[in-house]
Short mmCIF file of N, CA, C and O in Angstrom, two decimals:
data_model
loop_
_atom_site.label_atom_id
_atom_site.label_comp_id
_atom_site.label_asym_id
_atom_site.label_seq_id
_atom_site.Cartn_x
_atom_site.Cartn_y
_atom_site.Cartn_z
N MET A 24 93.94 102.06 115.44
CA MET A 24 94.18 100.87 116.27
C MET A 24 93.48 99.56 115.76
O MET A 24 92.08 99.82 115.43
N ALA A 25 94.12 98.64 115.36
CA ALA A 25 93.26 97.67 114.58
C ALA A 25 92.59 96.24 115.66
O ALA A 25 93.29 96.13 116.70
N ILE A 26 91.31 96.16 115.40
CA ILE A 26 90.49 95.20 116.32
C ILE A 26 91.06 93.67 115.63
O ILE A 26 90.81 93.45 114.45
N THR A 27 91.66 92.80 116.69
CA THR A 27 92.06 91.51 116.04
C THR A 27 91.05 90.63 115.80
O THR A 27 89.84 90.82 117.04
N ASN A 28 90.99 89.82 115.35
CA ASN A 28 89.95 88.54 115.46
C ASN A 28 89.77 87.96 116.88
O ASN A 28 88.34 87.42 117.15
N HIS A 29 90.71 87.65 117.37
CA HIS A 29 90.58 87.23 119.03
C HIS A 29 89.84 88.19 120.08
O HIS A 29 88.99 87.40 120.59
N ASN A 30 89.88 89.57 119.80
CA ASN A 30 89.17 90.29 120.19
C ASN A 30 87.74 90.00 120.08
O ASN A 30 86.85 89.97 121.21
N VAL A 31 87.09 90.27 118.76
CA VAL A 31 85.90 90.18 118.39
C VAL A 31 85.42 88.59 118.93
O VAL A 31 84.24 88.39 119.10
N LEU A 32 86.24 87.80 118.77
CA LEU A 32 85.57 86.40 119.50
C LEU A 32 85.37 86.22 120.68
O LEU A 32 84.51 85.65 121.10
N LYS A 33 86.06 86.91 121.44
CA LYS A 33 85.98 87.11 122.91
C LYS A 33 84.94 87.99 123.12
O LYS A 33 84.01 87.34 124.13
N LYS A 34 84.25 89.06 122.50
CA LYS A 34 83.01 89.83 122.68
C LYS A 34 82.10 88.92 122.42
O LYS A 34 80.95 88.72 122.86
N MET A 35 82.18 88.08 121.18
CA MET A 35 80.94 87.21 120.68
C MET A 35 80.56 86.26 121.62
O MET A 35 79.46 85.88 122.15
N SER A 36 81.65 85.67 122.58
CA SER A 36 81.64 84.56 123.60
C SER A 36 80.94 85.22 124.69
O SER A 36 79.95 84.71 125.35
N ASN A 37 81.16 86.61 125.10
CA ASN A 37 80.77 86.94 126.30
C ASN A 37 79.30 87.43 125.79
O ASN A 37 78.45 87.14 126.98
N GLU A 38 79.19 87.93 124.64
CA GLU A 38 77.58 88.05 124.63
C GLU A 38 76.67 86.84 124.36
O GLU A 38 75.47 86.82 124.85
N ILE A 39 77.10 85.87 124.26
CA ILE A 39 76.69 84.49 124.23
C ILE A 39 76.43 83.97 125.75
O ILE A 39 75.45 83.37 125.98
N GLN A 40 77.55 84.21 126.51
CA GLN A 40 77.34 83.72 127.97
C GLN A 40 75.96 84.68 128.56
O GLN A 40 75.42 84.09 128.97
N GLU A 41 75.92 85.96 128.22
CA GLU A 41 75.02 86.82 128.68
C GLU A 41 73.62 86.47 127.84
O GLU A 41 72.44 86.46 129.02
N ALA A 42 73.68 86.13 126.93
CA ALA A 42 72.47 85.73 126.11
C ALA A 42 71.99 84.14 127.18
O ALA A 42 70.60 84.28 127.42
N MET A 43 72.91 83.32 127.45
CA MET A 43 72.26 82.13 128.17
C MET A 43 72.01 82.26 129.43
O MET A 43 71.07 81.84 130.15
N LEU A 44 72.40 83.65 129.96
CA LEU A 44 71.94 83.92 131.30
C LEU A 44 70.59 84.50 131.46
O LEU A 44 69.93 84.30 132.40
N GLN A 45 70.15 85.17 130.34
CA GLN A 45 68.88 85.61 130.12
C GLN A 45 68.05 84.79 129.62
O GLN A 45 66.80 85.40 129.17
N HIS A 46 68.09 83.51 129.70
CA HIS A 46 67.18 82.44 129.10
C HIS A 46 65.57 82.87 129.21
O HIS A 46 64.74 82.49 128.58
N GLY A 47 65.35 83.60 130.37
CA GLY A 47 63.85 83.59 130.96
C GLY A 47 63.49 84.86 130.13
O GLY A 47 61.97 84.97 129.83
N ASN A 48 64.21 85.68 129.70
CA ASN A 48 64.13 86.96 129.30
C ASN A 48 64.21 87.07 127.30
O ASN A 48 65.37 87.46 127.20
N GLU A 49 63.06 86.97 126.98
CA GLU A 49 63.15 86.71 125.27
C GLU A 49 63.64 88.01 124.86
O GLU A 49 64.31 87.80 123.50
N GLN A 50 63.52 89.34 125.25
CA GLN A 50 64.28 90.29 124.52
C GLN A 50 65.43 90.65 124.67
O GLN A 50 66.20 91.10 123.85
N LYS A 51 65.79 90.25 125.85
CA LYS A 51 67.28 90.48 126.27
C LYS A 51 68.07 89.47 125.30
O LYS A 51 69.13 89.56 125.05
N VAL A 52 67.62 88.06 125.38
CA VAL A 52 68.08 87.10 124.79
C VAL A 52 68.51 87.51 123.14
O VAL A 52 69.80 87.42 122.39
N ARG A 53 67.41 88.12 122.74
CA ARG A 53 67.40 88.71 121.37
C ARG A 53 68.42 89.66 121.17
O ARG A 53 69.09 90.11 120.25
N GLU A 54 68.69 90.55 122.08
CA GLU A 54 69.71 91.91 121.91
C GLU A 54 71.26 91.29 121.89
O GLU A 54 71.94 91.67 121.28
N HIS A 55 71.26 90.20 122.79
CA HIS A 55 72.77 89.54 122.86
C HIS A 55 73.10 88.60 121.55
O HIS A 55 74.13 89.05 121.03
N VAL A 56 71.90 88.07 121.03
CA VAL A 56 72.05 87.45 119.74
C VAL A 56 72.56 88.55 118.82
O VAL A 56 73.28 87.99 117.67
N ARG A 57 71.89 89.41 118.72
CA ARG A 57 71.92 90.45 117.55
C ARG A 57 73.21 90.96 117.79
O ARG A 57 73.96 91.24 116.63
N SER A 58 73.68 91.04 118.72
CA SER A 58 75.34 91.76 118.94
C SER A 58 75.82 90.83 118.47
O SER A 58 77.43 91.00 117.80
N VAL A 59 75.94 89.53 118.90
CA VAL A 59 76.82 88.23 118.09
C VAL A 59 76.53 88.60 116.81
O VAL A 59 77.88 88.17 116.07
N LYS A 60 75.37 88.64 116.02
CA LYS A 60 75.39 88.31 114.68
C LYS A 60 76.18 89.65 114.04
O LYS A 60 76.88 89.78 113.21
N LEU A 61 76.10 90.98 114.72
CA LEU A 61 77.07 92.29 114.29
C LEU A 61 78.44 92.00 114.39
O LEU A 61 78.97 92.25 113.46
N LEU A 62 78.97 91.31 115.46
CA LEU A 62 80.17 90.98 115.62
C LEU A 62 80.67 89.90 114.58
O LEU A 62 81.73 90.13 114.04
N ALA A 63 79.83 89.16 114.40
CA ALA A 63 79.90 87.98 113.17
C ALA A 63 80.32 88.88 111.83
O ALA A 63 81.32 88.74 111.24
N ASP A 64 79.40 89.63 111.61
CA ASP A 64 79.86 90.52 110.26
C ASP A 64 80.71 91.20 110.43
O ASP A 64 81.32 91.21 109.12
N LEU A 65 81.03 91.65 111.48
CA LEU A 65 82.45 92.45 111.61
C LEU A 65 83.65 92.11 110.99
O LEU A 65 84.20 92.14 110.11
N LEU A 66 83.61 90.37 111.71
CA LEU A 66 84.61 89.51 111.42
C LEU A 66 84.62 89.13 109.92
O LEU A 66 85.70 89.10 109.18
N LEU A 67 83.58 88.83 109.45
CA LEU A 67 83.79 88.41 108.31
C LEU A 67 83.78 89.46 107.16
O LEU A 67 84.59 89.30 106.10
N ASP A 68 83.43 90.54 107.60
CA ASP A 68 83.76 92.13 106.51
C ASP A 68 85.23 92.01 106.56
O ASP A 68 85.84 92.42 105.45
N GLN A 69 85.84 92.05 107.99
CA GLN A 69 87.22 92.37 107.84
C GLN A 69 88.15 91.03 107.13
O GLN A 69 89.12 91.52 106.51
N GLU A 70 87.67 89.99 107.25
CA GLU A 70 88.41 88.78 106.38
C GLU A 70 88.19 89.11 104.93
O GLU A 70 89.53 88.96 104.28
N SER A 71 87.01 89.28 104.20
CA SER A 71 86.51 89.44 102.88
C SER A 71 87.35 90.76 102.25
O SER A 71 88.17 90.79 101.29
N ASN A 72 87.55 91.78 103.13
CA ASN A 72 88.33 92.86 102.46
C ASN A 72 89.63 92.79 102.69
O ASN A 72 90.35 93.46 101.95
N GLY A 73 90.07 92.04 103.60
CA GLY A 73 91.58 91.77 103.74
C GLY A 73 92.24 90.89 102.60
O GLY A 73 93.31 91.17 101.83
N GLU A 74 91.65 89.85 102.43
CA GLU A 74 91.53 88.99 101.25
C GLU A 74 91.74 89.85 99.75
O GLU A 74 92.50 89.80 98.91
N GLN A 75 90.74 91.04 99.61
CA GLN A 75 90.70 91.61 98.34
C GLN A 75 91.74 92.46 98.24
O GLN A 75 92.65 92.76 97.39
N SER A 76 92.07 93.13 99.38
CA SER A 76 92.80 94.48 99.45
C SER A 76 94.38 93.68 99.02
O SER A 76 95.25 94.25 98.68
N GLU A 77 94.70 92.20 99.62
CA GLU A 77 96.00 91.73 99.60
C GLU A 77 96.42 91.11 98.24
O GLU A 77 97.14 91.34 97.96
N SER A 78 95.35 91.16 97.59
CA SER A 78 95.79 90.64 96.09
C SER A 78 95.44 91.63 95.18
O SER A 78 95.98 91.45 94.10
N SER A 79 94.97 92.36 95.42
CA SER A 79 94.91 93.87 94.43
C SER A 79 96.28 94.66 94.56
O SER A 79 96.31 95.60 93.68
N VAL A 80 96.73 94.65 95.63
CA VAL A 80 98.00 95.35 95.83
C VAL A 80 99.06 95.22 95.21
O VAL A 80 99.59 93.87 95.31
N GLN A 81 99.76 95.96 94.30
CA GLN A 81 100.94 95.81 93.34
C GLN A 81 101.83 96.52 93.36
O GLN A 81 101.54 97.80 93.65
N GLU A 82 102.83 96.32 93.50
CA GLU A 82 104.12 97.02 93.53
C GLU A 82 104.30 97.81 92.24
O GLU A 82 104.33 96.92 91.03
N PRO A 83 104.77 98.77 92.20
CA PRO A 83 105.09 99.75 90.61
C PRO A 83 106.32 99.19 90.22
O PRO A 83 107.20 98.58 90.87
N THR A 84 106.53 98.78 88.84
CA THR A 84 107.74 98.51 88.18
C THR A 84 108.41 99.63 88.32
O THR A 84 108.15 100.98 88.63
N VAL A 85 109.88 99.56 88.17
CA VAL A 85 110.72 100.60 87.94
C VAL A 85 110.53 101.38 86.77
O VAL A 85 110.23 102.38 86.76
N GLU A 86 109.65 101.18 85.65
CA GLU A 86 109.57 101.83 84.42
C GLU A 86 108.42 103.00 85.17
O GLU A 86 108.34 104.02 84.58
N GLU A 87 107.31 102.38 85.77
CA GLU A 87 106.44 103.08 86.14
C GLU A 87 106.82 104.27 87.17
O GLU A 87 106.30 105.11 87.10
N ILE A 88 107.64 103.86 87.83
CA ILE A 88 108.19 104.74 88.86
C ILE A 88 109.04 105.85 88.19
O ILE A 88 109.06 107.23 88.41
N ARG A 89 109.96 105.47 86.89
CA ARG A 89 110.43 106.55 86.17
C ARG A 89 109.74 107.52 85.47
O ARG A 89 109.92 108.50 85.42
N LYS A 90 108.19 106.99 84.93
CA LYS A 90 107.53 107.66 84.39
C LYS A 90 106.55 108.83 85.66
O LYS A 90 106.59 109.92 85.35
N MET A 91 106.62 108.23 86.62
CA MET A 91 105.97 109.03 87.78
C MET A 91 106.82 110.22 88.16
O MET A 91 106.39 111.33 88.50
N MET A 92 107.92 109.90 88.16
CA MET A 92 109.14 110.79 88.64
C MET A 92 109.52 111.84 87.34
O MET A 92 110.12 112.46 87.51
N GLY A 93 108.86 111.68 86.30
CA GLY A 93 109.34 112.18 84.90
C GLY A 93 110.51 112.04 84.29
O GLY A 93 111.17 112.95 83.66
N ALA A 94 111.22 111.08 84.90
CA ALA A 94 112.68 110.69 84.33
C ALA A 94 112.44 109.63 83.14
O ALA A 94 113.63 108.97 82.64
N ASP A 95 111.18 109.46 82.53
CA ASP A 95 111.12 108.53 81.46
C ASP A 95 111.74 109.09 80.16
O ASP A 95 111.01 110.11 79.51
N ASN A 96 112.68 108.66 79.58
CA ASN A 96 112.89 109.00 78.17
C ASN A 96 112.91 108.08 76.95
O ASN A 96 113.84 107.97 76.24
N SER A 97 111.72 107.38 77.12
CA SER A 97 111.62 106.22 76.42
C SER A 97 111.43 106.79 74.71
O SER A 97 110.80 107.87 74.54
N PRO A 98 111.90 106.10 73.97
CA PRO A 98 111.74 106.91 72.41
C PRO A 98 110.39 106.96 71.94
O PRO A 98 109.96 107.61 70.93
N SER A 99 109.40 106.17 72.56
CA SER A 99 107.96 105.78 72.10
C SER A 99 107.30 107.44 72.35
O SER A 99 106.49 107.77 71.81
N GLU A 100 107.95 108.19 73.69
CA GLU A 100 107.38 109.47 73.87
C GLU A 100 108.39 110.63 73.23
O GLU A 100 109.24 111.10 73.98
N LYS A 101 107.90 111.19 72.06
CA LYS A 101 109.28 112.33 71.57
C LYS A 101 108.61 113.48 72.38
O LYS A 101 107.53 113.90 72.03
N ARG A 102 109.54 113.90 72.58
CA ARG A 102 109.16 115.66 72.82
C ARG A 102 109.68 116.29 71.95
O ARG A 102 110.87 116.13 71.28
N GLU A 103 108.83 117.71 71.88
CA GLU A 103 109.43 118.67 70.96
C GLU A 103 110.30 119.70 71.63
O GLU A 103 110.36 119.96 72.49
N PRO A 104 111.40 119.92 70.70
CA PRO A 104 112.29 120.55 70.96
C PRO A 104 111.79 121.89 71.36
O PRO A 104 110.78 122.48 70.84
N GLU A 105 112.61 122.53 72.49
CA GLU A 105 112.18 124.17 72.70
C GLU A 105 112.52 125.08 71.59
O GLU A 105 113.25 124.60 71.15
N THR A 106 111.64 126.05 71.30
CA THR A 106 111.86 127.07 70.52
C THR A 106 111.71 128.41 71.02
O THR A 106 111.25 128.57 71.77
N LYS A 107 112.64 129.19 70.71
CA LYS A 107 112.98 130.36 71.29
C LYS A 107 112.21 131.33 70.42
O LYS A 107 112.18 131.14 69.34
N ALA A 108 111.71 132.58 71.10
CA ALA A 108 110.91 133.62 70.33
C ALA A 108 112.32 134.29 69.76
O ALA A 108 113.18 134.55 69.92
N ASP A 109 111.78 134.78 68.49
CA ASP A 109 113.06 135.20 67.65
C ASP A 109 112.83 136.58 67.13
O ASP A 109 113.21 136.64 66.36
N HIS A 110 111.90 137.45 68.24
CA HIS A 110 111.94 138.66 67.87
C HIS A 110 113.05 139.48 68.98
O HIS A 110 113.21 138.90 69.92
N GLU A 111 113.09 140.89 68.54
CA GLU A 111 113.91 141.52 69.46
C GLU A 111 113.89 141.78 71.07
O GLU A 111 114.93 141.76 71.73
N GLU A 112 112.84 141.69 71.34
CA GLU A 112 112.23 141.96 72.92
C GLU A 112 112.30 140.52 73.66
O GLU A 112 111.80 140.60 74.79
N ALA A 113 112.34 139.54 73.06
CA ALA A 113 112.35 137.89 73.41
C ALA A 113 113.51 137.73 74.35
O ALA A 113 114.25 138.02 73.37
N ASN A 114 113.50 137.22 75.32
CA ASN A 114 114.70 136.44 76.09
C ASN A 114 114.59 135.12 76.76
O ASN A 114 115.65 134.81 77.42
N GLY A 115 113.67 134.59 76.08
CA GLY A 115 113.71 133.22 76.75
C GLY A 115 112.38 132.51 75.91
O GLY A 115 111.74 133.15 75.20
N SER A 116 112.11 131.30 76.48
CA SER A 116 111.42 130.21 76.00
C SER A 116 109.81 130.18 76.77
O SER A 116 108.91 129.87 76.36
N SER A 117 109.76 130.97 78.01
CA SER A 117 108.84 131.04 78.67
C SER A 117 107.81 132.33 78.48
O SER A 117 108.43 133.17 78.09
N ILE A 118 106.81 132.03 78.43
CA ILE A 118 105.82 133.26 78.14
C ILE A 118 105.82 134.23 79.32
O ILE A 118 105.57 135.40 79.31
N PHE A 119 106.47 134.06 80.20
CA PHE A 119 106.93 134.67 81.41
C PHE A 119 108.22 135.60 81.37
O PHE A 119 108.60 136.27 82.44
N ASP A 120 108.94 135.23 80.62
CA ASP A 120 110.55 135.63 80.33
C ASP A 120 109.97 137.20 79.71
O ASP A 120 109.18 137.25 78.65
N PHE A 121 111.00 138.00 80.18
CA PHE A 121 110.47 139.43 79.76
C PHE A 121 111.87 140.09 79.10
O PHE A 121 112.81 139.60 79.80
#
């Protein structure tokens, strides 16, 4: 579940109102202000992470998808032809063929 900016701002507003009501108690005011600071940091971190992740996400190209799927038959990658064993007890190209 994602936390929306609106929800964070509402929480900040509530903390500010609580701090204003506690104007006589310095410790309580500091606690509420500290909460506001943490919420502001959370909001700023979400924005900076969102901007970075959106700009760094790129869709793979068709060529990259083919390579990932193993279907790339480009001439730059020459594959060696399979060689079969040439003695009488061999019946396949795998070391597990008996």
